[in-house]
GROMACS .gro file of C-alpha atoms in nm:
model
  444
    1UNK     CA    1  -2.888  -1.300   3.688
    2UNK     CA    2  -3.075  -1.030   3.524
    3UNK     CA    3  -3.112  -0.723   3.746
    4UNK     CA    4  -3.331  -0.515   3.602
    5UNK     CA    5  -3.687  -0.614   3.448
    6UNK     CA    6  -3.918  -0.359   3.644
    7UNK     CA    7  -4.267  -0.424   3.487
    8UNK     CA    8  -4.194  -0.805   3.560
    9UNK     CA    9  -4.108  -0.731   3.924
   10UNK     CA   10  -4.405  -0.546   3.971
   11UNK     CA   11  -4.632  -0.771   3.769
   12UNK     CA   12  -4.514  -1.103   3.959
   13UNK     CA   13  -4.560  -0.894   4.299
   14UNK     CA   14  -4.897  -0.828   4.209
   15UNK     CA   15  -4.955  -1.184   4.112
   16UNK     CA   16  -4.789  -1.287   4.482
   17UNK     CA   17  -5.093  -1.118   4.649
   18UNK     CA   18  -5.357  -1.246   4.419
   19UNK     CA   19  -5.256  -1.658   4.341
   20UNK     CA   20  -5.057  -1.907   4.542
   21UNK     CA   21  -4.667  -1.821   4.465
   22UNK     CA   22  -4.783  -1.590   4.197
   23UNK     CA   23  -4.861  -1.892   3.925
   24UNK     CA   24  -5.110  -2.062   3.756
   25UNK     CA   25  -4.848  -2.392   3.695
   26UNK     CA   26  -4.556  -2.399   3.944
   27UNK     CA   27  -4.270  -2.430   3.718
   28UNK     CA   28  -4.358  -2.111   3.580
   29UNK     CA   29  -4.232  -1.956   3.904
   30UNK     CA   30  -3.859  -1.995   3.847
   31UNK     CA   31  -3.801  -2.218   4.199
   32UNK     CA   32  -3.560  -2.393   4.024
   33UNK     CA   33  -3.329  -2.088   3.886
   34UNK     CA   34  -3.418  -1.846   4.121
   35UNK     CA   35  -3.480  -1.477   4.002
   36UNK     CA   36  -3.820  -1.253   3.843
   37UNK     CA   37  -4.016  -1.515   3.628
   38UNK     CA   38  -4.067  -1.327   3.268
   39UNK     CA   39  -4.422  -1.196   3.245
   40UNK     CA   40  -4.498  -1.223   2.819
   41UNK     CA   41  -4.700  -1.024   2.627
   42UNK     CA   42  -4.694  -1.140   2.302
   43UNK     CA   43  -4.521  -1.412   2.077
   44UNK     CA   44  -4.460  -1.423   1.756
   45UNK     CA   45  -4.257  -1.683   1.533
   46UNK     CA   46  -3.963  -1.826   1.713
   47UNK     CA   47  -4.015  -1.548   1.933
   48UNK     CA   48  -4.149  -1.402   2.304
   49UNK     CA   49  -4.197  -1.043   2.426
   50UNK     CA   50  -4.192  -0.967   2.786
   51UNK     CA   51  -4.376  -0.718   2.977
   52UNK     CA   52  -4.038  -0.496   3.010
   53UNK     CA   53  -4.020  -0.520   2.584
   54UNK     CA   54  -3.740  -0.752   2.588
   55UNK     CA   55  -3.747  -1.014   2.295
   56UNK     CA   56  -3.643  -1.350   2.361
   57UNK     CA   57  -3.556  -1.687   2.119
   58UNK     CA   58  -3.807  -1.931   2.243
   59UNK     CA   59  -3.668  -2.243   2.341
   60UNK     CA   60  -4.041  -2.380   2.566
   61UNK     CA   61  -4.274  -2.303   2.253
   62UNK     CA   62  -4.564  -2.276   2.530
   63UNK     CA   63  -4.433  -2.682   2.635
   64UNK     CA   64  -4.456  -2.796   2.323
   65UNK     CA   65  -4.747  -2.689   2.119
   66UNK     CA   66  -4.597  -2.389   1.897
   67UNK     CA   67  -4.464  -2.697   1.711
   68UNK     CA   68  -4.545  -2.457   1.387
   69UNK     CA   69  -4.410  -2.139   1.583
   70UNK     CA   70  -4.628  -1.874   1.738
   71UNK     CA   71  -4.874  -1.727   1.586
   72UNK     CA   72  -4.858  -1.907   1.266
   73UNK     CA   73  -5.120  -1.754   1.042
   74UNK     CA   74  -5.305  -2.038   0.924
   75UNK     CA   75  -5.376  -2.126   1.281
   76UNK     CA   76  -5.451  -1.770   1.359
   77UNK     CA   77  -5.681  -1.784   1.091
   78UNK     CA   78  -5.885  -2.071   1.174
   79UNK     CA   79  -5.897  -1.926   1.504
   80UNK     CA   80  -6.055  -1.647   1.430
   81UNK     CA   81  -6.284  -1.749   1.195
   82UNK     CA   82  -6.398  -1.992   1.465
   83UNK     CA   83  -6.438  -1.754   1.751
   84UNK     CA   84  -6.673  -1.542   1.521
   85UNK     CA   85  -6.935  -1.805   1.488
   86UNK     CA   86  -6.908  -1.848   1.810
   87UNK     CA   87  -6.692  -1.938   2.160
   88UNK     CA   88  -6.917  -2.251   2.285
   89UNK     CA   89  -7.211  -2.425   2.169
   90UNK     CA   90  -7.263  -2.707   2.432
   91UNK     CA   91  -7.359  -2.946   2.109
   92UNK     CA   92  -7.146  -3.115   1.875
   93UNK     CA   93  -6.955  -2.947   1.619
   94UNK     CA   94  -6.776  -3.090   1.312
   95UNK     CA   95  -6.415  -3.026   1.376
   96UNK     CA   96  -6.436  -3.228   1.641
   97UNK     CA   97  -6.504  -3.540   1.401
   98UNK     CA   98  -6.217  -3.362   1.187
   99UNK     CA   99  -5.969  -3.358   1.476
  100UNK     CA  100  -6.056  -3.690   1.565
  101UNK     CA  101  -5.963  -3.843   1.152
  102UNK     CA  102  -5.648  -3.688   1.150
  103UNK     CA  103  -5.573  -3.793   1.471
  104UNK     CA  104  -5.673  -4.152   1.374
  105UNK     CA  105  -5.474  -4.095   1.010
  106UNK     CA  106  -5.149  -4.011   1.167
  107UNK     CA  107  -5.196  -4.291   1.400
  108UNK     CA  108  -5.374  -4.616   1.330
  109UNK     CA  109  -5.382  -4.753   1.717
  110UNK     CA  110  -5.653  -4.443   1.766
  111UNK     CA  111  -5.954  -4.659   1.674
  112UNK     CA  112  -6.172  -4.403   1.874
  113UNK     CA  113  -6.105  -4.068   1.984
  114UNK     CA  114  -6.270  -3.896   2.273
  115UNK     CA  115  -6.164  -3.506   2.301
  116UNK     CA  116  -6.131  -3.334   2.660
  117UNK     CA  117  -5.950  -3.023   2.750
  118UNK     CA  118  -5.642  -3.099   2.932
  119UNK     CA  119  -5.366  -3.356   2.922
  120UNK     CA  120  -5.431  -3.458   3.305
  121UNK     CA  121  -5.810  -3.483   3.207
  122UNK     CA  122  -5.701  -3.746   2.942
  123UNK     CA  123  -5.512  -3.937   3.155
  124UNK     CA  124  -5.759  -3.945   3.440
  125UNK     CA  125  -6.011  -4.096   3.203
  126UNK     CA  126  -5.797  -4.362   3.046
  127UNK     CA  127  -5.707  -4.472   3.414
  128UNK     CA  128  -6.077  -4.495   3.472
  129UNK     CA  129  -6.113  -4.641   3.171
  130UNK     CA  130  -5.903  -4.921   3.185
  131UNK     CA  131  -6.020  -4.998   3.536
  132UNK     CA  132  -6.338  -5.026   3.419
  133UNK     CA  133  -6.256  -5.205   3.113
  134UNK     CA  134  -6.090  -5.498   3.298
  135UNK     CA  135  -6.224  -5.479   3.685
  136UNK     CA  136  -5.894  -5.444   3.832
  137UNK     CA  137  -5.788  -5.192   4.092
  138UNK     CA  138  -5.423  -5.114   4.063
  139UNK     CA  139  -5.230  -4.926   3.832
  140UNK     CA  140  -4.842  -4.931   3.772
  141UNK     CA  141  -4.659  -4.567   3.691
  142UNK     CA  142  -4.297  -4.558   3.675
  143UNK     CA  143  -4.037  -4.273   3.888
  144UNK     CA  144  -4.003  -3.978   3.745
  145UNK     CA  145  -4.279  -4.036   3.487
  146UNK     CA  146  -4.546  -3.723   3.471
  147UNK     CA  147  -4.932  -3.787   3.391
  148UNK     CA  148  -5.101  -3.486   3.522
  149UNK     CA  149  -5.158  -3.403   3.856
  150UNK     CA  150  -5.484  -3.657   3.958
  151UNK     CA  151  -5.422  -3.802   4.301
  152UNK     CA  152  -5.366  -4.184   4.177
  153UNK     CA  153  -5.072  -4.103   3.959
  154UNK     CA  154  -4.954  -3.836   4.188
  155UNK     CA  155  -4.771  -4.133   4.427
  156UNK     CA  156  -4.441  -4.209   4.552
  157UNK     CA  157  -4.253  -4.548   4.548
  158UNK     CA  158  -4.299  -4.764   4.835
  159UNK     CA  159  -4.010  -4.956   4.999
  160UNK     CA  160  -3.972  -5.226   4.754
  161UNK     CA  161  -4.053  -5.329   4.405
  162UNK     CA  162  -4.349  -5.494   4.458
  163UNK     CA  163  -4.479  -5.274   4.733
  164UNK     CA  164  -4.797  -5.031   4.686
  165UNK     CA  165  -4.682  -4.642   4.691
  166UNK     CA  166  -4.683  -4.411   4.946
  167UNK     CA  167  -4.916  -4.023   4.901
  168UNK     CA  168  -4.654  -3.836   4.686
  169UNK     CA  169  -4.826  -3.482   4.760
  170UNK     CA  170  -5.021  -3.360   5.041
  171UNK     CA  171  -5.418  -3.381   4.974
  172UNK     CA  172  -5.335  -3.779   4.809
  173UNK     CA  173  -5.450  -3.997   5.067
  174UNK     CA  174  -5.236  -4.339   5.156
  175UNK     CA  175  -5.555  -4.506   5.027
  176UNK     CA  176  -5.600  -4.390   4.688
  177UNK     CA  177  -5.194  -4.385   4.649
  178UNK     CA  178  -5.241  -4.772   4.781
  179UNK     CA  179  -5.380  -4.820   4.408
  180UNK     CA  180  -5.034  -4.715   4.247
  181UNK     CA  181  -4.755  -4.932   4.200
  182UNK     CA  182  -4.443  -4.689   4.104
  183UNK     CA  183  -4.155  -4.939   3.964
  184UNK     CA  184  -3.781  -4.804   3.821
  185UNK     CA  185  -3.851  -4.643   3.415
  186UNK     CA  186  -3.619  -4.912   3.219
  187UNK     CA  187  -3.631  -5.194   3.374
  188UNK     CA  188  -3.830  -5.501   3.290
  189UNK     CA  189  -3.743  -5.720   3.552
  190UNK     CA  190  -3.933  -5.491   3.821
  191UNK     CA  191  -4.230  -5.503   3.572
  192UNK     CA  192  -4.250  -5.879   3.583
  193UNK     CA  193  -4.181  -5.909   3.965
  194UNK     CA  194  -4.460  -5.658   4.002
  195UNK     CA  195  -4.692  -5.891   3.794
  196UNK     CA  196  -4.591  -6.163   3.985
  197UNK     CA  197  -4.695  -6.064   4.249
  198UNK     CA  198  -5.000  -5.834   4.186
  199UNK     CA  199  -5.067  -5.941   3.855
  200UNK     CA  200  -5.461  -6.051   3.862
  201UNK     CA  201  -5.515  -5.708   4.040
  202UNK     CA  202  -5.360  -5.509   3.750
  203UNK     CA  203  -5.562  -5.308   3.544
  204UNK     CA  204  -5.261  -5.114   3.339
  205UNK     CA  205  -4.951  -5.009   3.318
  206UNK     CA  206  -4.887  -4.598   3.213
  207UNK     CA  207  -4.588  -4.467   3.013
  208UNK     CA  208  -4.474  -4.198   2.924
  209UNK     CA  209  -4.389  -4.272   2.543
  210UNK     CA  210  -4.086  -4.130   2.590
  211UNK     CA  211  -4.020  -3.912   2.942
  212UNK     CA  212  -3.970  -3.562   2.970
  213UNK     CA  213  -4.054  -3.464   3.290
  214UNK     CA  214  -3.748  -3.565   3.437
  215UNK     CA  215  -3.539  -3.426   3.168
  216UNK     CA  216  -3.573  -3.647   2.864
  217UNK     CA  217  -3.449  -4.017   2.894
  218UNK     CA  218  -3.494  -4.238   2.592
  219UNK     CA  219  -3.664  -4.583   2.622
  220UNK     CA  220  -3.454  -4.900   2.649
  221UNK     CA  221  -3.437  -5.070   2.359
  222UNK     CA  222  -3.753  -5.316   2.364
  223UNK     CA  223  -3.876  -5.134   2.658
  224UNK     CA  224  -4.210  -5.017   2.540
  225UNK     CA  225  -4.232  -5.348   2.330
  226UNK     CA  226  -4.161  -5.523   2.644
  227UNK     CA  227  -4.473  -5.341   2.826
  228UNK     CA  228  -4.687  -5.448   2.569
  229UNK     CA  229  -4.616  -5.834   2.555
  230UNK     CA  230  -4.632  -5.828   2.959
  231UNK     CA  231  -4.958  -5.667   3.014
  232UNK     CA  232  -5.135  -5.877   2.708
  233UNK     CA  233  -4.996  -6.160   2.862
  234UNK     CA  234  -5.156  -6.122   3.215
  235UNK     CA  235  -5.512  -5.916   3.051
  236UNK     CA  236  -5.404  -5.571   3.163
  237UNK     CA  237  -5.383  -5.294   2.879
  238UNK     CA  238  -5.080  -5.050   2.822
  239UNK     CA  239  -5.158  -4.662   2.848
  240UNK     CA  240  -4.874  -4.459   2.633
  241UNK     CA  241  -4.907  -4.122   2.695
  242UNK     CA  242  -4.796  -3.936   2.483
  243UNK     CA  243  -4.942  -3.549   2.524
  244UNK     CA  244  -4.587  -3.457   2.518
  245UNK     CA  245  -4.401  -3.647   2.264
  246UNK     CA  246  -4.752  -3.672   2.054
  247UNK     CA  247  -4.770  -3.484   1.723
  248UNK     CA  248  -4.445  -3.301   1.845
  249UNK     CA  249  -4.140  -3.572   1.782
  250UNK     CA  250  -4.278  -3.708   1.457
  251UNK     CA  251  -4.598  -3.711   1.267
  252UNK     CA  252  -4.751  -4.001   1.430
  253UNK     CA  253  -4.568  -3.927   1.788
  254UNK     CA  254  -4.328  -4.151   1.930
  255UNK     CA  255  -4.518  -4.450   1.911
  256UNK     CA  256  -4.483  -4.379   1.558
  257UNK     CA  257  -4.120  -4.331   1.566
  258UNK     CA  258  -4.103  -4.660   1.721
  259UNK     CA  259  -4.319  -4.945   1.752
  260UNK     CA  260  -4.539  -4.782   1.493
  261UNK     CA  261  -4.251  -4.721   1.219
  262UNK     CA  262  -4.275  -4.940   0.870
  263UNK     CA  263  -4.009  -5.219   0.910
  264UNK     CA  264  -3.983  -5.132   1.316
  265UNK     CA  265  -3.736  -5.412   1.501
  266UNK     CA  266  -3.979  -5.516   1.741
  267UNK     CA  267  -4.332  -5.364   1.641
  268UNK     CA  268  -4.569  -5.298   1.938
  269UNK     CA  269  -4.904  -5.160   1.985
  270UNK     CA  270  -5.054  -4.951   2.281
  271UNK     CA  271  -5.447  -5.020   2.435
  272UNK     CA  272  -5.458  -4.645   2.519
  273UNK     CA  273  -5.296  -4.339   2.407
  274UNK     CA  274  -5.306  -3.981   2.555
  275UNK     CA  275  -5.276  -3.649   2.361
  276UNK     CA  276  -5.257  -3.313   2.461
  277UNK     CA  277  -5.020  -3.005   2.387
  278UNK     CA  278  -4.999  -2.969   2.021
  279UNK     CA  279  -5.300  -3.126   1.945
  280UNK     CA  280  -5.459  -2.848   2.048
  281UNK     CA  281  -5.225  -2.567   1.863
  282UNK     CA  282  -5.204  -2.371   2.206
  283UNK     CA  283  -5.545  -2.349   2.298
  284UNK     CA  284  -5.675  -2.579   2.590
  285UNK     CA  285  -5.728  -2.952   2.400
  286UNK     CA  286  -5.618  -3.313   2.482
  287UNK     CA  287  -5.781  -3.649   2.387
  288UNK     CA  288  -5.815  -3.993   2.470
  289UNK     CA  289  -5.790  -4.230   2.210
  290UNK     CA  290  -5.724  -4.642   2.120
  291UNK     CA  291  -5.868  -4.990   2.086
  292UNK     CA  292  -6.185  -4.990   1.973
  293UNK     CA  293  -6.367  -5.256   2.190
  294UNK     CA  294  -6.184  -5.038   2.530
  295UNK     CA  295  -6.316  -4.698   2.377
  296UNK     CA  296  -6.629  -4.808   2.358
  297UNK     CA  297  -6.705  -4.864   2.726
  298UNK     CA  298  -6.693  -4.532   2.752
  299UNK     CA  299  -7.064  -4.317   2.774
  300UNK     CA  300  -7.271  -4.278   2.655
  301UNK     CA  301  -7.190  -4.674   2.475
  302UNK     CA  302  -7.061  -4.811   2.769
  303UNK     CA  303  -7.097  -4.821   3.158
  304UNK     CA  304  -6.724  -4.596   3.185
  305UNK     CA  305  -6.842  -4.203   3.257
  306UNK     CA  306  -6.689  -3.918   3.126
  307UNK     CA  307  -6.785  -3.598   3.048
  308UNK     CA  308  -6.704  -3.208   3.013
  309UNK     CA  309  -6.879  -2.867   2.924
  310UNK     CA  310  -6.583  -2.737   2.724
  311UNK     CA  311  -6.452  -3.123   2.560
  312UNK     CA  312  -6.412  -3.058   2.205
  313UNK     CA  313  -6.499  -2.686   2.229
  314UNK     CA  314  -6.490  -2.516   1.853
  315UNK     CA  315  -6.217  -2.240   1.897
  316UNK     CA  316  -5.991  -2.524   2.002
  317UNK     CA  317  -6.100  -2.769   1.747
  318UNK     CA  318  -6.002  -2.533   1.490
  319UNK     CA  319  -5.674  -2.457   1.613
  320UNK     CA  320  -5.608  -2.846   1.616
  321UNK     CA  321  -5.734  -2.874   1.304
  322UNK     CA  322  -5.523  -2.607   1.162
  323UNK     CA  323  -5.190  -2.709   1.368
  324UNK     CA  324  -5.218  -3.104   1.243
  325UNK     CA  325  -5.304  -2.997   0.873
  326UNK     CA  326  -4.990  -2.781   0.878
  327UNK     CA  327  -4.741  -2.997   1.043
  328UNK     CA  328  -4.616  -3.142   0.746
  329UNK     CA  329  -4.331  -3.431   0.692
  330UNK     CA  330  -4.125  -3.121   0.594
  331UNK     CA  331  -4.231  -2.991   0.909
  332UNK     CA  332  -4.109  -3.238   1.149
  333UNK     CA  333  -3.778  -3.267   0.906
  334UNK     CA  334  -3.697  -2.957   0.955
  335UNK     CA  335  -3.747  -2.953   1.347
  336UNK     CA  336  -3.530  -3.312   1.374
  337UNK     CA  337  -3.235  -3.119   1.174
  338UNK     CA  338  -3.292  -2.775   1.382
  339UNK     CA  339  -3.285  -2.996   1.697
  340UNK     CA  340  -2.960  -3.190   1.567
  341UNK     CA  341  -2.805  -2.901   1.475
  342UNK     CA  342  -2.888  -2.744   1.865
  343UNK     CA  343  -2.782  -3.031   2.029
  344UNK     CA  344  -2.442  -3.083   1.891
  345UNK     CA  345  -2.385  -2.695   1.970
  346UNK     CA  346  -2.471  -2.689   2.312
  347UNK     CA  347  -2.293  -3.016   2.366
  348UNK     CA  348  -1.979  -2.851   2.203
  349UNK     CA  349  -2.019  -2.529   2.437
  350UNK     CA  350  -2.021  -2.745   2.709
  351UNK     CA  351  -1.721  -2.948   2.608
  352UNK     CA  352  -1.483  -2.627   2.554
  353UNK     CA  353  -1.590  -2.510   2.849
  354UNK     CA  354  -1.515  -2.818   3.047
  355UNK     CA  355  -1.835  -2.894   3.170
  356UNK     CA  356  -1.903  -3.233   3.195
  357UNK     CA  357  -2.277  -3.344   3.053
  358UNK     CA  358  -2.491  -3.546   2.865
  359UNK     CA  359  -2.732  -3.481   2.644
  360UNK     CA  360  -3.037  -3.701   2.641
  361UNK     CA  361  -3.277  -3.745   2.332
  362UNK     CA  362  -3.650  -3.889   2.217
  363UNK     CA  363  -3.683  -3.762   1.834
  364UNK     CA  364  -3.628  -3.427   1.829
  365UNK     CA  365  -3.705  -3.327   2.224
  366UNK     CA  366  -3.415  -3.314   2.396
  367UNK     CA  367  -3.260  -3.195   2.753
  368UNK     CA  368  -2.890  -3.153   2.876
  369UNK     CA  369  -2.790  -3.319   3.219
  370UNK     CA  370  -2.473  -3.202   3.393
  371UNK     CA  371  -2.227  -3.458   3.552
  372UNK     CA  372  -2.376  -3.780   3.362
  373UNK     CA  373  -2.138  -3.836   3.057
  374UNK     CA  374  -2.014  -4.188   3.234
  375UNK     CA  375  -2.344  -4.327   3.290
  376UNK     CA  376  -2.610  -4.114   3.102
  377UNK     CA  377  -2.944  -4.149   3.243
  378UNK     CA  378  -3.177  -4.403   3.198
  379UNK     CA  379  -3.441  -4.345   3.526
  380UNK     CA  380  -3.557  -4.086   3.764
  381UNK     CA  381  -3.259  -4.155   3.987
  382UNK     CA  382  -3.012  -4.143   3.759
  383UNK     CA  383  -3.168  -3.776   3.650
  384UNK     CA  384  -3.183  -3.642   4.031
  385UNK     CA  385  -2.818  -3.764   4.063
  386UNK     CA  386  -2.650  -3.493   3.816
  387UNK     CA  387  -2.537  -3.167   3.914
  388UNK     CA  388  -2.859  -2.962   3.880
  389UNK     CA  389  -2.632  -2.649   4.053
  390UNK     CA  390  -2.475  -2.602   3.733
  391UNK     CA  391  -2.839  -2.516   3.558
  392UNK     CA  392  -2.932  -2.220   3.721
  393UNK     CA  393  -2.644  -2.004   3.609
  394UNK     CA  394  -2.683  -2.165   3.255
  395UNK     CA  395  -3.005  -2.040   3.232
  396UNK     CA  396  -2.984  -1.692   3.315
  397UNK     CA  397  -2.651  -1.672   3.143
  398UNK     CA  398  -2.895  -1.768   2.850
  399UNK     CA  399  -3.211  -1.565   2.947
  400UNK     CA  400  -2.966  -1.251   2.941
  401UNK     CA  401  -2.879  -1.343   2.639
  402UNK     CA  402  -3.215  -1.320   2.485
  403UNK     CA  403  -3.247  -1.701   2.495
  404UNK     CA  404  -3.556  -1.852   2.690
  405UNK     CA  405  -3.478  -2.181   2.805
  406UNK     CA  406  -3.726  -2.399   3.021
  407UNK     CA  407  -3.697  -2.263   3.410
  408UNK     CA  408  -3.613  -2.622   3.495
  409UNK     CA  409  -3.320  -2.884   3.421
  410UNK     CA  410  -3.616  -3.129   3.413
  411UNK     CA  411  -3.730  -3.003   3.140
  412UNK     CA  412  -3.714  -3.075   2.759
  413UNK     CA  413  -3.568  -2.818   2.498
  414UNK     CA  414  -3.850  -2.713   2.189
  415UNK     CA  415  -3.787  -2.648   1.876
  416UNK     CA  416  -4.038  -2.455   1.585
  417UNK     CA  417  -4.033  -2.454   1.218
  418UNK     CA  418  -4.017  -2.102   1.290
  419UNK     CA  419  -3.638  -2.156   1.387
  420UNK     CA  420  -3.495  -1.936   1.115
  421UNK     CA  421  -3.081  -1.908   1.086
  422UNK     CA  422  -3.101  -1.609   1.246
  423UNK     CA  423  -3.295  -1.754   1.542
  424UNK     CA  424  -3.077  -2.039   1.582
  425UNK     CA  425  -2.739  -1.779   1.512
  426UNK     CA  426  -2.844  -1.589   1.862
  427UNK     CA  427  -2.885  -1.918   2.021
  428UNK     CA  428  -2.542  -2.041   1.906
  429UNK     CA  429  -2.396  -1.699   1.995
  430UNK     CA  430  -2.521  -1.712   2.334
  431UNK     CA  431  -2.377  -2.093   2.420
  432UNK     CA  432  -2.013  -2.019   2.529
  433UNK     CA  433  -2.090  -1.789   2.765
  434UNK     CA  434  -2.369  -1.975   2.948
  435UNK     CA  435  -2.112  -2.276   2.949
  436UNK     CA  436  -1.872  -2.092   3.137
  437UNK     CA  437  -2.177  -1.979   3.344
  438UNK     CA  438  -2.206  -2.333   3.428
  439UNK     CA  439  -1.833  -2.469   3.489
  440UNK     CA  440  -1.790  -2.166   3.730
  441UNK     CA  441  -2.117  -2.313   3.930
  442UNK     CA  442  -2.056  -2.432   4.298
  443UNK     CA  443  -2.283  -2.663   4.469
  444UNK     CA  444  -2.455  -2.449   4.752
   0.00000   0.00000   0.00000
């Protein structure tokens, strides 16, 4: 690990005594590698700076949004020319109508938009929402699937298929997780026995379009599709949320990559989509968007409340604005062949080394998982079976480098159109030795 990075030291000390473990978002901590979390400063391109002035190739791209790389000038542009009229009006403003038609232009199943300020707050509504849209209670998440941290969606599977979840964090109460049904991510079959048995009572199902919370794990083929037929069938509406995936693996997200796509094998439709992350170009911005007719029972139409001080707030409008404009075809071809090109090396690295891995995809996100090349994996249990020892060492291997990967294996890699050769040269540079890093690992 890296031994010496003072100012960081001191900074996270400082941040010890003043915020519960020293972070505003835990994984930001580094419990899962161990070691001083890097304090940054500034960030530029495909680049960070950290508080000690060491430069790193940015491999998070702030979760997702820096989808154009940071500090792009067109963004920072917009930016400021928002923030001199003004920070917050508490009224209307027109880029939130702007936002809202290119959101609905890149993806046709956004019939209404409603703009909030964080991904959680966007899936918190459309939970409401589709309670209130069909009278039912109970909502059905899948393991290992992330939606924000409200207390309904924060739950933990129960003892059987069928069987309501148990509080999966202290402060959820065994009442409100009681309204949860968390089934296996892949499988069909639990879906269906789960409808079987609770189906009247079943206001939606949520998705992840693709996860990436648990490392990345591609959707079955006919998976989503196969969400969609079931809850039409038994008058329950299909959330995809896609705050992660949206914007960021293809122009109109992964829906679009998928049951969206011209000529797609089994074309599907969601009731309820949920955007955050690059939608807002790294300021705080998410939305809430879909059918028409479920929209609209939201207020101040319908009897469905929501509401929020800083929802479609100007600065971040503009940055939204700005990002989507920006984010080109070329764009997102250019990412897909950086992220190919990424992949294949750090799968070689691995290989030489002797490490035994697999690398899991969704567009161009995509995460590494140690000790899976027979089986892959295709669920939450299949992604807490491989041998998460071996990431630690990896990482700071590639931190010391001058490589910042996410500070979890559960985590998905980011690329930028910022990616330049030379970029992607210290990336590939750095590989072999963080393999080796990870085939000398022992399990603690």
């Amino acid at each position: 690990m890296t031994s010496s990075t003072p100012r960081n030291e001191e900074l996270f000390d400082r941040a010890r005594q003043l915020m519960p473990g020293g972070v505003n978002s835990p994984v930001r901590a580094f419990g899962s590698v161990g070691g001083t979390p890097r304090f940054m400063v500034s960030a530029k391109g495909a680049y960070l700076t950290d508080a000690d002035g060491a430069e790193y190739v940015d491999l998070v791209c702030s979760w997702g949004p820096a989808l154009l790389g940071h500090a792009h000038p067109e963004v920072l542009a917009a930016v400021h020319a928002a923030v001199d009229r003004g920070l917050s009006f508490g009224a209307s403003t027109p880029d939130e109508a702007n936002l809202a038609a290119l959101v609905q232009e890149r993806v046709p199943a956004a019939e209404r938009v409603r703009m909030v300020s964080t991904g959680t707050e966007a899936t918190m509504t459309a939970v409401r929402l589709a309670r209130g849209f069909t009278g039912r209670n109970l909502i059905i998440k899948f393991a290992g699937c992330y939606h924000g941290h409200l207390d309904g969606l924060l739950a933990a599977a129960g003892s059987g298929l069928a069987t309501l979840a148990l509080p999966g964090s202290a402060g959820v109460t065994a009442a409100t997780a009681a309204e949860t049904l968390v089934l296996p991510y892949n499988d069909l079959a639990a879906v269906e026995e789960a409808f079987a048995a609770h189906g009247p009572n079943i206001a939606a199902v949520i998705t992840e379009a693709a996860p990436a919370n648990m490392g990345v794990v591609t959707p079955a083929e006919g998976f989503n599709a196969g969400l969609s037929r079931i809850t039409r069938e038994h008058g329950a509406l299909l959330i995809v949320d896609e705050v992660l995936t949206g914007f960021r693996t293809g122009y109109s997200g992964y829906w679009g990559l998928t049951g969206g796509a011209a000529g797609a094998a089994e074309p599907w439709t969601p009731d309820l989509l949920t955007f955050g992350k690059v939608i807002g170009g790294g300021m705080p911005a998410a939305a809430l968007a879909g059918r028409a007719d479920v929209m609209d029972y939201l207020a101040p139409l319908g009897p469905v409340y929501q509401a929020g001080t800083l929802s479609g707030n100007p600065v971040a409008m503009a940055a939204g604005v700005a990002t989507l404009t920006h984010a080109t075809a070329e764009v997102y071809s250019f990412v897909d062949a950086r992220s190919l090109e990424l992949s294949a090396a750090l799968s070689g690295a691995l290989d030489a080394a002797g490490v035994d891995h697999s690398i899991q995809r969704a567009g161009n996100l995509f995460s590494v998982a140690f000790g899976t090349s027979a089986r892959g994996v295709h669920n939450y249990d299949d992604a807490q079976a491989q041998d998460v020892f071996r990431y630690a060492p990896f990482f700071h291997s590639m931190l010391d480098s001058g490589v910042y990967l996410p500070p979890s294996v559960f985590e998905a890699w980011f690329l930028s159109a910022a990616h330049d050769d030379a970029a992607m040269n210290k990336i590939f540079d750095a590989l072999p030795r963080a393999a080796k890093a990870a085939a000398a690992a022992a399990t603690a």
